[in-house]
Amino acid sequence: PGDIVEFDATIADLYLVDESKQKIIGRPTLLIVIDVFSRMISGYYLTLEPPSYVLAMMSLAHCLENKVDHCRELGISISEDDWPAIGLPSTVLADKGELLTHQVESLISTFNVRVANAKARRGDAKGIVEQQFKTLQAEFKPYAPGVVLKETAKKRGGKDYRLDAQLTLREFEEIIVLLIRKRNLKVMSKYDADDGIPENLPRTPIDLWSWGIKNRSGQLKSYSAHEFKILTLPRDTATISNEGIKFQSIVYSCTEAVKK
């Protein structure tokens, strides 16, 4: 556990509304980090922003957070055994997207995390995380209002499916967390076990994770999530002149700058 994780982002097939439930605010972005050995989702991030390097770091930062505390903030009660994934992986396998940037150097040099990018248009190279997107969405689609249809019903003279949206971002996040918890307990029929894993060990993410931590000395690294977020913030160059500190055509100043 923690040796290799797969990372990816997708736009969920669902429209959401604001907290007043009066305005449609669009489709959310779901980012997932999944452990290859155990198939446990070790981190995720849900937002309305488009996929980016910053969001990728937020999903990796979630790998370092205590899932019990995180779920409590959402009003969901779980135990440590329900979602034990805490720690930064050794290798992140992504595609040529959010992690294909010079900004990722801070992740590599500061936290000693290796980043590998799959070839373009090769979703099968990250088949595990791609399948999880399909599985999670297949779980909520039959019941959630505002699900994206293959063809816009409005064009056929029917009702626009976007007008059926009722869920807020927080409510949708609660659904995602509950589905992850359910998935951690589900037996995987197509898990390709390597040599050494007991045949009588249930092929569930939780059991595989727990067995791997005890018997395979998992490669997880322990850091503060707050420290991780600060050290992986995007970096850029500013210039200094008598006017102040100029960054992206805006001039800034502060007491320390004036003093020096």
Short mmCIF file of N, CA, C and O in Angstrom, two decimals, residues 84-183:
data_model
loop_
_atom_site.label_atom_id
_atom_site.label_comp_id
_atom_site.label_asym_id
_atom_site.label_seq_id
_atom_site.Cartn_x
_atom_site.Cartn_y
_atom_site.Cartn_z
N PRO A 84 -9.11 3.59 6.49
CA PRO A 84 -7.82 3.78 7.18
C PRO A 84 -6.72 4.43 6.36
O PRO A 84 -5.60 4.58 6.84
N ALA A 85 -7.01 4.82 5.11
CA ALA A 85 -5.96 5.32 4.22
C ALA A 85 -5.44 6.70 4.65
O ALA A 85 -6.13 7.70 4.49
N ILE A 86 -4.24 6.74 5.20
CA ILE A 86 -3.58 8.00 5.57
C ILE A 86 -2.10 7.88 5.19
O ILE A 86 -1.42 6.96 5.64
N GLY A 87 -1.60 8.80 4.38
CA GLY A 87 -0.20 8.78 4.02
C GLY A 87 0.02 9.16 2.56
O GLY A 87 -0.87 9.00 1.72
N LEU A 88 1.21 9.68 2.27
CA LEU A 88 1.57 10.11 0.93
C LEU A 88 2.24 8.96 0.19
O LEU A 88 3.11 8.29 0.75
N PRO A 89 1.87 8.69 -1.06
CA PRO A 89 2.44 7.56 -1.80
C PRO A 89 3.85 7.84 -2.29
O PRO A 89 4.34 8.97 -2.26
N SER A 90 4.51 6.79 -2.78
CA SER A 90 5.85 6.92 -3.34
C SER A 90 5.82 7.35 -4.81
O SER A 90 6.67 8.10 -5.25
N THR A 91 4.80 6.87 -5.54
CA THR A 91 4.69 7.17 -6.98
C THR A 91 3.26 7.52 -7.34
O THR A 91 2.32 6.86 -6.87
N VAL A 92 3.10 8.55 -8.15
CA VAL A 92 1.78 8.95 -8.64
C VAL A 92 1.77 8.76 -10.15
O VAL A 92 2.59 9.34 -10.86
N LEU A 93 0.84 7.93 -10.63
CA LEU A 93 0.68 7.72 -12.07
C LEU A 93 -0.49 8.57 -12.55
O LEU A 93 -1.62 8.38 -12.11
N ALA A 94 -0.22 9.53 -13.42
CA ALA A 94 -1.24 10.43 -13.93
C ALA A 94 -1.22 10.40 -15.45
O ALA A 94 -0.54 9.57 -16.06
N ASP A 95 -1.98 11.31 -16.07
CA ASP A 95 -1.92 11.43 -17.52
C ASP A 95 -1.27 12.77 -17.86
O ASP A 95 -0.86 13.52 -16.99
N LYS A 96 -1.18 13.07 -19.13
CA LYS A 96 -0.54 14.31 -19.55
C LYS A 96 -1.51 15.48 -19.35
O LYS A 96 -1.97 16.11 -20.29
N GLY A 97 -1.81 15.76 -18.07
CA GLY A 97 -2.78 16.80 -17.75
C GLY A 97 -2.32 17.65 -16.59
O GLY A 97 -1.35 18.43 -16.69
N GLU A 98 -2.97 17.49 -15.44
CA GLU A 98 -2.76 18.36 -14.29
C GLU A 98 -1.34 18.29 -13.72
O GLU A 98 -0.85 19.28 -13.16
N LEU A 99 -0.66 17.15 -13.85
CA LEU A 99 0.67 17.00 -13.25
C LEU A 99 1.79 17.15 -14.27
O LEU A 99 2.96 16.93 -13.94
N LEU A 100 1.45 17.51 -15.50
CA LEU A 100 2.49 17.73 -16.51
C LEU A 100 2.82 19.22 -16.53
O LEU A 100 2.46 19.96 -17.43
N THR A 101 3.52 19.68 -15.48
CA THR A 101 3.87 21.09 -15.32
C THR A 101 5.12 21.21 -14.47
O THR A 101 5.42 20.32 -13.65
N HIS A 102 5.85 22.31 -14.64
CA HIS A 102 7.06 22.51 -13.84
C HIS A 102 6.73 22.71 -12.37
O HIS A 102 7.60 22.55 -11.50
N GLN A 103 5.47 23.07 -12.06
CA GLN A 103 5.08 23.29 -10.67
C GLN A 103 5.22 22.02 -9.83
O GLN A 103 5.38 22.08 -8.61
N VAL A 104 5.15 20.86 -10.48
CA VAL A 104 5.19 19.60 -9.75
C VAL A 104 6.57 19.31 -9.17
O VAL A 104 6.74 18.37 -8.38
N GLU A 105 7.58 20.12 -9.53
CA GLU A 105 8.93 19.92 -9.01
C GLU A 105 8.97 19.98 -7.49
O GLU A 105 9.76 19.28 -6.85
N SER A 106 8.13 20.83 -6.89
CA SER A 106 8.11 20.94 -5.42
C SER A 106 7.62 19.64 -4.79
O SER A 106 8.09 19.23 -3.72
N LEU A 107 6.68 18.96 -5.45
CA LEU A 107 6.20 17.67 -4.95
C LEU A 107 7.30 16.63 -5.03
O LEU A 107 7.49 15.83 -4.10
N ILE A 108 8.07 16.66 -6.12
CA ILE A 108 9.12 15.67 -6.33
C ILE A 108 10.31 15.89 -5.41
O ILE A 108 10.78 14.97 -4.74
N SER A 109 10.78 17.15 -5.32
CA SER A 109 12.00 17.44 -4.55
C SER A 109 11.75 17.50 -3.05
O SER A 109 12.57 17.01 -2.26
N THR A 110 10.65 18.10 -2.64
CA THR A 110 10.39 18.29 -1.21
C THR A 110 9.87 17.02 -0.55
O THR A 110 10.26 16.67 0.57
N PHE A 111 8.98 16.29 -1.23
CA PHE A 111 8.34 15.13 -0.62
C PHE A 111 8.81 13.80 -1.21
O PHE A 111 8.30 12.74 -0.83
N ASN A 112 9.77 13.87 -2.13
CA ASN A 112 10.36 12.66 -2.72
C ASN A 112 9.29 11.73 -3.31
O ASN A 112 9.31 10.51 -3.11
N VAL A 113 8.34 12.33 -4.02
CA VAL A 113 7.29 11.57 -4.68
C VAL A 113 7.60 11.52 -6.18
O VAL A 113 7.81 12.56 -6.81
N ARG A 114 7.64 10.34 -6.73
CA ARG A 114 7.90 10.18 -8.16
C ARG A 114 6.60 10.37 -8.94
O ARG A 114 5.56 9.83 -8.56
N VAL A 115 6.65 11.13 -10.02
CA VAL A 115 5.47 11.37 -10.86
C VAL A 115 5.70 10.74 -12.23
O VAL A 115 6.69 11.04 -12.91
N ALA A 116 4.79 9.87 -12.62
CA ALA A 116 4.86 9.23 -13.94
C ALA A 116 3.62 9.61 -14.73
O ALA A 116 2.51 9.62 -14.18
N ASN A 117 3.79 9.95 -16.00
CA ASN A 117 2.67 10.32 -16.85
C ASN A 117 2.47 9.29 -17.94
O ASN A 117 3.41 8.94 -18.65
N ALA A 118 1.23 8.81 -18.04
CA ALA A 118 0.90 7.84 -19.09
C ALA A 118 0.86 8.54 -20.45
O ALA A 118 0.77 9.76 -20.53
N LYS A 119 0.91 7.78 -21.50
CA LYS A 119 0.85 8.34 -22.84
C LYS A 119 -0.51 8.97 -23.10
O LYS A 119 -1.51 8.57 -22.51
N ALA A 120 -0.53 9.95 -23.99
CA ALA A 120 -1.77 10.64 -24.33
C ALA A 120 -2.78 9.67 -24.94
O ALA A 120 -2.42 8.76 -25.69
N ARG A 121 -4.06 9.89 -24.60
CA ARG A 121 -5.17 9.10 -25.11
C ARG A 121 -5.01 7.61 -24.82
O ARG A 121 -5.42 6.76 -25.61
N ARG A 122 -4.41 7.31 -23.69
CA ARG A 122 -4.28 5.91 -23.27
C ARG A 122 -4.89 5.75 -21.88
O ARG A 122 -4.19 5.62 -20.88
N GLY A 123 -6.22 5.79 -21.84
CA GLY A 123 -6.92 5.64 -20.57
C GLY A 123 -6.69 4.28 -19.94
O GLY A 123 -6.76 4.14 -18.72
N ASP A 124 -6.38 3.25 -20.76
CA ASP A 124 -6.15 1.92 -20.22
C ASP A 124 -4.89 1.85 -19.38
O ASP A 124 -4.72 0.94 -18.57
N ALA A 125 -3.98 2.82 -19.54
CA ALA A 125 -2.76 2.85 -18.74
C ALA A 125 -3.07 3.17 -17.28
O ALA A 125 -2.28 2.87 -16.40
N LYS A 126 -4.22 3.81 -17.05
CA LYS A 126 -4.69 4.09 -15.69
C LYS A 126 -6.08 3.47 -15.51
O LYS A 126 -7.02 4.11 -15.08
N GLY A 127 -6.17 2.21 -15.87
CA GLY A 127 -7.47 1.54 -15.90
C GLY A 127 -8.18 1.47 -14.56
O GLY A 127 -9.40 1.48 -14.49
N ILE A 128 -7.41 1.42 -13.47
CA ILE A 128 -8.01 1.27 -12.15
C ILE A 128 -8.82 2.51 -11.77
O ILE A 128 -9.98 2.42 -11.37
N VAL A 129 -8.21 3.69 -11.91
CA VAL A 129 -8.92 4.92 -11.54
C VAL A 129 -10.03 5.23 -12.54
O VAL A 129 -11.09 5.74 -12.17
N GLU A 130 -9.81 4.91 -13.82
CA GLU A 130 -10.85 5.13 -14.83
C GLU A 130 -12.09 4.30 -14.50
O GLU A 130 -13.22 4.77 -14.63
N GLN A 131 -11.88 3.06 -14.07
CA GLN A 131 -13.00 2.19 -13.72
C GLN A 131 -13.74 2.70 -12.50
O GLN A 131 -14.96 2.56 -12.40
N GLN A 132 -13.01 3.31 -11.56
CA GLN A 132 -13.66 3.82 -10.35
C GLN A 132 -14.61 4.96 -10.68
O GLN A 132 -15.67 5.10 -10.05
N PHE A 133 -14.24 5.81 -11.62
CA PHE A 133 -15.14 6.88 -12.04
C PHE A 133 -16.44 6.28 -12.57
O PHE A 133 -17.54 6.74 -12.24
N LYS A 134 -16.33 5.24 -13.39
CA LYS A 134 -17.53 4.60 -13.95
C LYS A 134 -18.37 3.96 -12.86
O LYS A 134 -19.60 4.07 -12.86
N THR A 135 -17.70 3.30 -11.91
CA THR A 135 -18.42 2.60 -10.84
C THR A 135 -19.16 3.58 -9.93
O THR A 135 -20.34 3.37 -9.62
N LEU A 136 -18.48 4.64 -9.51
CA LEU A 136 -19.10 5.61 -8.61
C LEU A 136 -20.30 6.29 -9.27
O LEU A 136 -21.35 6.47 -8.65
N GLN A 137 -20.13 6.66 -10.53
CA GLN A 137 -21.22 7.35 -11.23
C GLN A 137 -22.39 6.41 -11.50
O GLN A 137 -23.55 6.82 -11.47
N ALA A 138 -22.09 5.15 -11.76
CA ALA A 138 -23.16 4.17 -11.99
C ALA A 138 -23.99 3.97 -10.74
O ALA A 138 -25.18 3.63 -10.82
N GLU A 139 -23.39 4.19 -9.57
CA GLU A 139 -24.11 4.02 -8.30
C GLU A 139 -25.15 5.11 -8.07
O GLU A 139 -26.25 4.84 -7.61
N PHE A 140 -24.78 6.38 -8.37
CA PHE A 140 -25.72 7.46 -8.05
C PHE A 140 -26.64 7.88 -9.20
O PHE A 140 -27.69 8.47 -8.97
N LYS A 141 -26.26 7.55 -10.42
CA LYS A 141 -27.03 8.01 -11.58
C LYS A 141 -28.51 7.60 -11.57
O LYS A 141 -29.37 8.40 -11.92
N PRO A 142 -28.85 6.35 -11.18
CA PRO A 142 -30.26 5.97 -11.23
C PRO A 142 -31.15 6.74 -10.25
O PRO A 142 -32.37 6.75 -10.40
N TYR A 143 -30.55 7.38 -9.24
CA TYR A 143 -31.35 7.99 -8.19
C TYR A 143 -31.21 9.51 -8.11
O TYR A 143 -32.08 10.18 -7.55
N ALA A 144 -30.11 10.06 -8.61
CA ALA A 144 -29.85 11.49 -8.45
C ALA A 144 -30.59 12.32 -9.50
O ALA A 144 -30.63 11.96 -10.67
N PRO A 145 -31.17 13.47 -9.10
CA PRO A 145 -31.83 14.36 -10.06
C PRO A 145 -30.80 15.23 -10.78
O PRO A 145 -29.76 15.57 -10.22
N GLY A 146 -31.07 15.57 -12.03
CA GLY A 146 -30.17 16.44 -12.78
C GLY A 146 -29.03 15.73 -13.47
O GLY A 146 -28.05 16.35 -13.87
N VAL A 147 -29.15 14.39 -13.65
CA VAL A 147 -28.10 13.61 -14.31
C VAL A 147 -28.06 13.95 -15.81
O VAL A 147 -29.10 14.10 -16.45
N VAL A 148 -26.86 14.05 -16.35
CA VAL A 148 -26.67 14.39 -17.77
C VAL A 148 -27.15 13.22 -18.63
O VAL A 148 -26.78 12.07 -18.41
N LEU A 149 -27.97 13.53 -19.62
CA LEU A 149 -28.43 12.53 -20.57
C LEU A 149 -27.56 12.54 -21.81
O LEU A 149 -26.85 13.51 -22.09
N LYS A 150 -27.59 11.45 -22.56
CA LYS A 150 -26.77 11.35 -23.76
C LYS A 150 -27.16 12.39 -24.80
O LYS A 150 -26.35 12.91 -25.52
N GLU A 151 -28.44 12.69 -24.85
CA GLU A 151 -28.93 13.64 -25.82
C GLU A 151 -29.82 14.65 -25.10
O GLU A 151 -30.62 14.28 -24.24
N THR A 152 -29.65 15.91 -25.40
CA THR A 152 -30.44 16.94 -24.73
C THR A 152 -31.92 16.78 -25.05
O THR A 152 -32.33 16.89 -26.20
N ALA A 153 -32.69 16.51 -24.02
CA ALA A 153 -34.13 16.28 -24.21
C ALA A 153 -34.82 17.51 -24.77
O ALA A 153 -35.83 17.42 -25.46
N LYS A 154 -34.24 18.68 -24.48
CA LYS A 154 -34.85 19.93 -24.93
C LYS A 154 -34.91 19.97 -26.47
O LYS A 154 -35.82 20.54 -27.06
N LYS A 155 -33.92 19.38 -27.13
CA LYS A 155 -33.89 19.38 -28.59
C LYS A 155 -35.03 18.56 -29.17
O LYS A 155 -35.46 18.78 -30.29
N ARG A 156 -35.52 17.60 -28.40
CA ARG A 156 -36.61 16.75 -28.87
C ARG A 156 -37.97 17.30 -28.43
O ARG A 156 -38.98 16.62 -28.56
N GLY A 157 -37.94 18.50 -27.86
CA GLY A 157 -39.20 19.09 -27.41
C GLY A 157 -39.58 18.69 -26.01
O GLY A 157 -40.64 19.06 -25.51
N GLY A 158 -38.70 17.92 -25.32
CA GLY A 158 -39.00 17.49 -23.97
C GLY A 158 -38.44 18.45 -22.93
O GLY A 158 -37.96 19.53 -23.25
N LYS A 159 -38.47 18.03 -21.67
CA LYS A 159 -37.99 18.86 -20.58
C LYS A 159 -36.46 18.84 -20.52
O LYS A 159 -35.84 17.81 -20.74
N ASP A 160 -35.87 19.99 -20.23
CA ASP A 160 -34.42 20.09 -20.10
C ASP A 160 -34.00 19.41 -18.79
O ASP A 160 -34.43 19.81 -17.71
N TYR A 161 -33.14 18.37 -18.89
CA TYR A 161 -32.76 17.61 -17.70
C TYR A 161 -32.03 18.46 -16.68
O TYR A 161 -32.02 18.15 -15.49
N ARG A 162 -31.40 19.55 -17.11
CA ARG A 162 -30.68 20.41 -16.17
C ARG A 162 -31.61 21.06 -15.16
O ARG A 162 -31.22 21.39 -14.04
N LEU A 163 -32.86 21.24 -15.55
CA LEU A 163 -33.84 21.87 -14.65
C LEU A 163 -34.25 20.94 -13.50
O LEU A 163 -34.90 21.37 -12.55
N ASP A 164 -33.88 19.64 -13.61
CA ASP A 164 -34.19 18.69 -12.54
C ASP A 164 -33.17 18.73 -11.41
O ASP A 164 -33.36 18.08 -10.38
N ALA A 165 -32.07 19.48 -11.59
CA ALA A 165 -31.00 19.52 -10.57
C ALA A 165 -31.54 19.97 -9.22
O ALA A 165 -32.27 20.96 -9.13
N GLN A 166 -31.18 19.23 -8.18
CA GLN A 166 -31.63 19.55 -6.81
C GLN A 166 -30.52 19.47 -5.78
O GLN A 166 -30.65 20.03 -4.69
N LEU A 167 -29.44 18.78 -6.10
CA LEU A 167 -28.37 18.57 -5.12
C LEU A 167 -27.40 19.75 -5.07
O LEU A 167 -27.06 20.32 -6.11
N THR A 168 -26.94 20.09 -3.85
CA THR A 168 -25.89 21.09 -3.69
C THR A 168 -24.53 20.37 -3.72
O THR A 168 -24.47 19.14 -3.70
N LEU A 169 -23.46 21.15 -3.77
CA LEU A 169 -22.12 20.56 -3.80
C LEU A 169 -21.86 19.73 -2.54
O LEU A 169 -21.30 18.64 -2.62
N ARG A 170 -22.28 20.23 -1.38
CA ARG A 170 -22.07 19.50 -0.13
C ARG A 170 -22.87 18.20 -0.11
O ARG A 170 -22.37 17.15 0.32
N GLU A 171 -24.10 18.25 -0.57
CA GLU A 171 -24.93 17.05 -0.59
C GLU A 171 -24.34 16.00 -1.52
O GLU A 171 -24.35 14.80 -1.21
N PHE A 172 -23.81 16.44 -2.66
CA PHE A 172 -23.19 15.51 -3.59
C PHE A 172 -21.91 14.93 -3.00
O PHE A 172 -21.61 13.75 -3.18
N GLU A 173 -21.16 15.73 -2.25
CA GLU A 173 -19.94 15.23 -1.60
C GLU A 173 -20.28 14.17 -0.56
O GLU A 173 -19.56 13.18 -0.41
N GLU A 174 -21.39 14.36 0.16
CA GLU A 174 -21.81 13.36 1.13
C GLU A 174 -22.10 12.03 0.43
O GLU A 174 -21.74 10.96 0.94
N ILE A 175 -22.73 12.10 -0.74
CA ILE A 175 -23.03 10.89 -1.51
C ILE A 175 -21.73 10.20 -1.93
O ILE A 175 -21.59 8.98 -1.81
N ILE A 176 -20.77 10.99 -2.42
CA ILE A 176 -19.49 10.43 -2.86
C ILE A 176 -18.78 9.72 -1.71
O ILE A 176 -18.26 8.60 -1.86
N VAL A 177 -18.75 10.34 -0.53
CA VAL A 177 -18.08 9.75 0.63
C VAL A 177 -18.76 8.45 1.04
O VAL A 177 -18.09 7.45 1.34
N LEU A 178 -20.08 8.43 1.05
CA LEU A 178 -20.81 7.21 1.43
C LEU A 178 -20.57 6.10 0.41
O LEU A 178 -20.47 4.92 0.78
N LEU A 179 -20.46 6.45 -0.87
CA LEU A 179 -20.18 5.44 -1.89
C LEU A 179 -18.76 4.89 -1.75
O LEU A 179 -18.53 3.69 -1.96
N ILE A 180 -17.81 5.75 -1.39
CA ILE A 180 -16.43 5.29 -1.16
C ILE A 180 -16.39 4.33 0.02
O ILE A 180 -15.74 3.28 -0.03
N ARG A 181 -17.12 4.68 1.08
CA ARG A 181 -17.16 3.81 2.27
C ARG A 181 -17.77 2.45 1.91
O ARG A 181 -17.26 1.40 2.34
N LYS A 182 -18.83 2.48 1.13
CA LYS A 182 -19.48 1.23 0.70
C LYS A 182 -18.53 0.39 -0.15
O LYS A 182 -18.45 -0.83 -0.01
N ARG A 183 -17.80 1.08 -1.04
CA ARG A 183 -16.89 0.41 -1.94
C ARG A 183 -15.72 -0.24 -1.22
O ARG A 183 -15.21 -1.29 -1.62
#
